[in-house]
């Protein structure tokens, strides 16, 4: 319930290790850096790969292996600006404001 009330406690400069793509997205979006371990490579692997393809600079680990020494870089870098603008354009077309 804490997350529902206060949001995901992600901040710039934090280091994250997660299996969940939603946490990878949220933490990277605010400038945290980390490693994502896809729990199910056939599903989670695709979604984590998609976040990396869209600019997340996190490292992808493999289940059952130790976290890579390098934990990736913070956030999405300059890629986030383009993603935000694209999302706003979709909202404008769908909702008209």
JSON list of C-alpha atoms in Angstrom, two decimals:
[
{"chain": "A", "resi": 1, "resn": "UNK", "atom": "CA", "xyz": [0.00, 0.00, 0.00]},
{"chain": "A", "resi": 2, "resn": "UNK", "atom": "CA", "xyz": [2.94, 2.33, 0.50]},
{"chain": "A", "resi": 3, "resn": "UNK", "atom": "CA", "xyz": [3.66, 2.36, -3.24]},
{"chain": "A", "resi": 4, "resn": "UNK", "atom": "CA", "xyz": [0.01, 3.13, -3.98]},
{"chain": "A", "resi": 5, "resn": "UNK", "atom": "CA", "xyz": [0.01, 6.02, -1.51]},
{"chain": "A", "resi": 6, "resn": "UNK", "atom": "CA", "xyz": [3.48, 7.46, -2.12]},
{"chain": "A", "resi": 7, "resn": "UNK", "atom": "CA", "xyz": [4.55, 6.17, -5.53]},
{"chain": "A", "resi": 8, "resn": "UNK", "atom": "CA", "xyz": [7.62, 4.19, -6.52]},
{"chain": "A", "resi": 9, "resn": "UNK", "atom": "CA", "xyz": [10.56, 5.43, -4.44]},
{"chain": "A", "resi": 10, "resn": "UNK", "atom": "CA", "xyz": [12.86, 5.86, -7.43]},
{"chain": "A", "resi": 11, "resn": "UNK", "atom": "CA", "xyz": [15.28, 8.79, -7.57]},
{"chain": "A", "resi": 12, "resn": "UNK", "atom": "CA", "xyz": [18.18, 9.99, -9.70]},
{"chain": "A", "resi": 13, "resn": "UNK", "atom": "CA", "xyz": [21.46, 8.40, -8.66]},
{"chain": "A", "resi": 14, "resn": "UNK", "atom": "CA", "xyz": [19.97, 5.24, -7.17]},
{"chain": "A", "resi": 15, "resn": "UNK", "atom": "CA", "xyz": [21.15, 1.79, -8.23]},
{"chain": "A", "resi": 16, "resn": "UNK", "atom": "CA", "xyz": [18.40, -0.75, -8.96]},
{"chain": "A", "resi": 17, "resn": "UNK", "atom": "CA", "xyz": [18.30, -4.49, -9.58]},
{"chain": "A", "resi": 18, "resn": "UNK", "atom": "CA", "xyz": [14.90, -5.71, -10.75]},
{"chain": "A", "resi": 19, "resn": "UNK", "atom": "CA", "xyz": [13.10, -8.41, -12.71]},
{"chain": "A", "resi": 20, "resn": "UNK", "atom": "CA", "xyz": [10.07, -6.23, -13.46]},
{"chain": "A", "resi": 21, "resn": "UNK", "atom": "CA", "xyz": [9.95, -4.13, -16.59]},
{"chain": "A", "resi": 22, "resn": "UNK", "atom": "CA", "xyz": [7.60, -1.59, -14.97]},
{"chain": "A", "resi": 23, "resn": "UNK", "atom": "CA", "xyz": [10.20, -0.86, -12.28]},
{"chain": "A", "resi": 24, "resn": "UNK", "atom": "CA", "xyz": [12.96, -0.77, -14.92]},
{"chain": "A", "resi": 25, "resn": "UNK", "atom": "CA", "xyz": [10.92, 1.85, -16.80]},
{"chain": "A", "resi": 26, "resn": "UNK", "atom": "CA", "xyz": [9.98, 3.94, -13.75]},
{"chain": "A", "resi": 27, "resn": "UNK", "atom": "CA", "xyz": [13.44, 3.96, -12.18]},
{"chain": "A", "resi": 28, "resn": "UNK", "atom": "CA", "xyz": [15.27, 4.64, -15.45]},
{"chain": "A", "resi": 29, "resn": "UNK", "atom": "CA", "xyz": [12.82, 7.43, -16.31]},
{"chain": "A", "resi": 30, "resn": "UNK", "atom": "CA", "xyz": [13.81, 9.38, -13.17]},
{"chain": "A", "resi": 31, "resn": "UNK", "atom": "CA", "xyz": [17.53, 8.83, -13.72]},
{"chain": "A", "resi": 32, "resn": "UNK", "atom": "CA", "xyz": [18.31, 5.75, -11.64]},
{"chain": "A", "resi": 33, "resn": "UNK", "atom": "CA", "xyz": [20.72, 3.18, -13.07]},
{"chain": "A", "resi": 34, "resn": "UNK", "atom": "CA", "xyz": [20.75, -0.55, -12.77]},
{"chain": "A", "resi": 35, "resn": "UNK", "atom": "CA", "xyz": [20.49, -4.11, -13.97]},
{"chain": "A", "resi": 36, "resn": "UNK", "atom": "CA", "xyz": [17.34, -5.83, -15.17]},
{"chain": "A", "resi": 37, "resn": "UNK", "atom": "CA", "xyz": [17.07, -9.60, -14.88]},
{"chain": "A", "resi": 38, "resn": "UNK", "atom": "CA", "xyz": [14.25, -10.91, -17.11]},
{"chain": "A", "resi": 39, "resn": "UNK", "atom": "CA", "xyz": [12.53, -13.60, -15.01]},
{"chain": "A", "resi": 40, "resn": "UNK", "atom": "CA", "xyz": [11.00, -15.20, -18.12]},
{"chain": "A", "resi": 41, "resn": "UNK", "atom": "CA", "xyz": [13.26, -14.57, -21.13]},
{"chain": "A", "resi": 42, "resn": "UNK", "atom": "CA", "xyz": [10.42, -15.29, -23.60]},
{"chain": "A", "resi": 43, "resn": "UNK", "atom": "CA", "xyz": [8.22, -12.54, -22.11]},
{"chain": "A", "resi": 44, "resn": "UNK", "atom": "CA", "xyz": [10.15, -10.30, -19.73]},
{"chain": "A", "resi": 45, "resn": "UNK", "atom": "CA", "xyz": [13.24, -10.48, -21.92]},
{"chain": "A", "resi": 46, "resn": "UNK", "atom": "CA", "xyz": [11.30, -8.96, -24.81]},
{"chain": "A", "resi": 47, "resn": "UNK", "atom": "CA", "xyz": [9.96, -6.08, -22.70]},
{"chain": "A", "resi": 48, "resn": "UNK", "atom": "CA", "xyz": [13.34, -5.31, -21.10]},
{"chain": "A", "resi": 49, "resn": "UNK", "atom": "CA", "xyz": [14.98, -5.46, -24.55]},
{"chain": "A", "resi": 50, "resn": "UNK", "atom": "CA", "xyz": [12.33, -3.01, -25.79]},
{"chain": "A", "resi": 51, "resn": "UNK", "atom": "CA", "xyz": [13.18, -0.54, -23.00]},
{"chain": "A", "resi": 52, "resn": "UNK", "atom": "CA", "xyz": [16.87, -0.78, -23.92]},
{"chain": "A", "resi": 53, "resn": "UNK", "atom": "CA", "xyz": [15.99, -0.29, -27.60]},
{"chain": "A", "resi": 54, "resn": "UNK", "atom": "CA", "xyz": [14.03, 2.83, -26.63]},
{"chain": "A", "resi": 55, "resn": "UNK", "atom": "CA", "xyz": [17.06, 4.28, -24.85]},
{"chain": "A", "resi": 56, "resn": "UNK", "atom": "CA", "xyz": [17.32, 2.78, -21.36]},
{"chain": "A", "resi": 57, "resn": "UNK", "atom": "CA", "xyz": [21.01, 2.49, -20.68]},
{"chain": "A", "resi": 58, "resn": "UNK", "atom": "CA", "xyz": [20.63, -0.28, -18.12]},
{"chain": "A", "resi": 59, "resn": "UNK", "atom": "CA", "xyz": [22.46, -3.59, -18.35]},
{"chain": "A", "resi": 60, "resn": "UNK", "atom": "CA", "xyz": [20.47, -6.80, -18.85]},
{"chain": "A", "resi": 61, "resn": "UNK", "atom": "CA", "xyz": [21.53, -9.71, -16.67]},
{"chain": "A", "resi": 62, "resn": "UNK", "atom": "CA", "xyz": [20.75, -13.39, -17.06]},
{"chain": "A", "resi": 63, "resn": "UNK", "atom": "CA", "xyz": [18.69, -15.35, -14.50]},
{"chain": "A", "resi": 64, "resn": "UNK", "atom": "CA", "xyz": [20.88, -17.61, -12.39]},
{"chain": "A", "resi": 65, "resn": "UNK", "atom": "CA", "xyz": [24.00, -15.53, -12.97]},
{"chain": "A", "resi": 66, "resn": "UNK", "atom": "CA", "xyz": [25.59, -12.88, -10.78]},
{"chain": "A", "resi": 67, "resn": "UNK", "atom": "CA", "xyz": [24.79, -9.27, -11.58]},
{"chain": "A", "resi": 68, "resn": "UNK", "atom": "CA", "xyz": [27.23, -7.84, -14.10]},
{"chain": "A", "resi": 69, "resn": "UNK", "atom": "CA", "xyz": [30.04, -5.74, -12.63]},
{"chain": "A", "resi": 70, "resn": "UNK", "atom": "CA", "xyz": [28.80, -2.80, -14.65]},
{"chain": "A", "resi": 71, "resn": "UNK", "atom": "CA", "xyz": [25.33, -1.66, -13.62]},
{"chain": "A", "resi": 72, "resn": "UNK", "atom": "CA", "xyz": [24.58, 0.38, -16.70]},
{"chain": "A", "resi": 73, "resn": "UNK", "atom": "CA", "xyz": [24.18, 4.12, -16.85]},
{"chain": "A", "resi": 74, "resn": "UNK", "atom": "CA", "xyz": [21.51, 6.32, -15.41]},
{"chain": "A", "resi": 75, "resn": "UNK", "atom": "CA", "xyz": [18.14, 6.70, -17.04]},
{"chain": "A", "resi": 76, "resn": "UNK", "atom": "CA", "xyz": [17.26, 7.09, -20.67]},
{"chain": "A", "resi": 77, "resn": "UNK", "atom": "CA", "xyz": [19.61, 9.97, -21.38]},
{"chain": "A", "resi": 78, "resn": "UNK", "atom": "CA", "xyz": [18.44, 12.26, -24.17]},
{"chain": "A", "resi": 79, "resn": "UNK", "atom": "CA", "xyz": [16.16, 9.51, -25.57]},
{"chain": "A", "resi": 80, "resn": "UNK", "atom": "CA", "xyz": [13.54, 10.30, -22.91]},
{"chain": "A", "resi": 81, "resn": "UNK", "atom": "CA", "xyz": [12.74, 13.72, -24.36]},
{"chain": "A", "resi": 82, "resn": "UNK", "atom": "CA", "xyz": [11.71, 12.22, -27.70]},
{"chain": "A", "resi": 83, "resn": "UNK", "atom": "CA", "xyz": [9.65, 9.51, -26.00]},
{"chain": "A", "resi": 84, "resn": "UNK", "atom": "CA", "xyz": [7.79, 12.07, -23.89]},
{"chain": "A", "resi": 85, "resn": "UNK", "atom": "CA", "xyz": [7.04, 14.22, -26.94]},
{"chain": "A", "resi": 86, "resn": "UNK", "atom": "CA", "xyz": [5.82, 11.18, -28.90]},
{"chain": "A", "resi": 87, "resn": "UNK", "atom": "CA", "xyz": [3.53, 10.18, -26.00]},
{"chain": "A", "resi": 88, "resn": "UNK", "atom": "CA", "xyz": [2.14, 13.71, -25.82]},
{"chain": "A", "resi": 89, "resn": "UNK", "atom": "CA", "xyz": [1.42, 13.62, -29.56]},
{"chain": "A", "resi": 90, "resn": "UNK", "atom": "CA", "xyz": [-0.51, 10.35, -29.16]},
{"chain": "A", "resi": 91, "resn": "UNK", "atom": "CA", "xyz": [-2.50, 11.82, -26.24]},
{"chain": "A", "resi": 92, "resn": "UNK", "atom": "CA", "xyz": [-3.29, 14.91, -28.32]},
{"chain": "A", "resi": 93, "resn": "UNK", "atom": "CA", "xyz": [-4.63, 12.75, -31.18]},
{"chain": "A", "resi": 94, "resn": "UNK", "atom": "CA", "xyz": [-6.63, 10.47, -28.87]},
{"chain": "A", "resi": 95, "resn": "UNK", "atom": "CA", "xyz": [-7.97, 12.97, -26.35]},
{"chain": "A", "resi": 96, "resn": "UNK", "atom": "CA", "xyz": [-7.80, 16.19, -28.32]},
{"chain": "A", "resi": 97, "resn": "UNK", "atom": "CA", "xyz": [-6.02, 18.24, -25.64]}
]
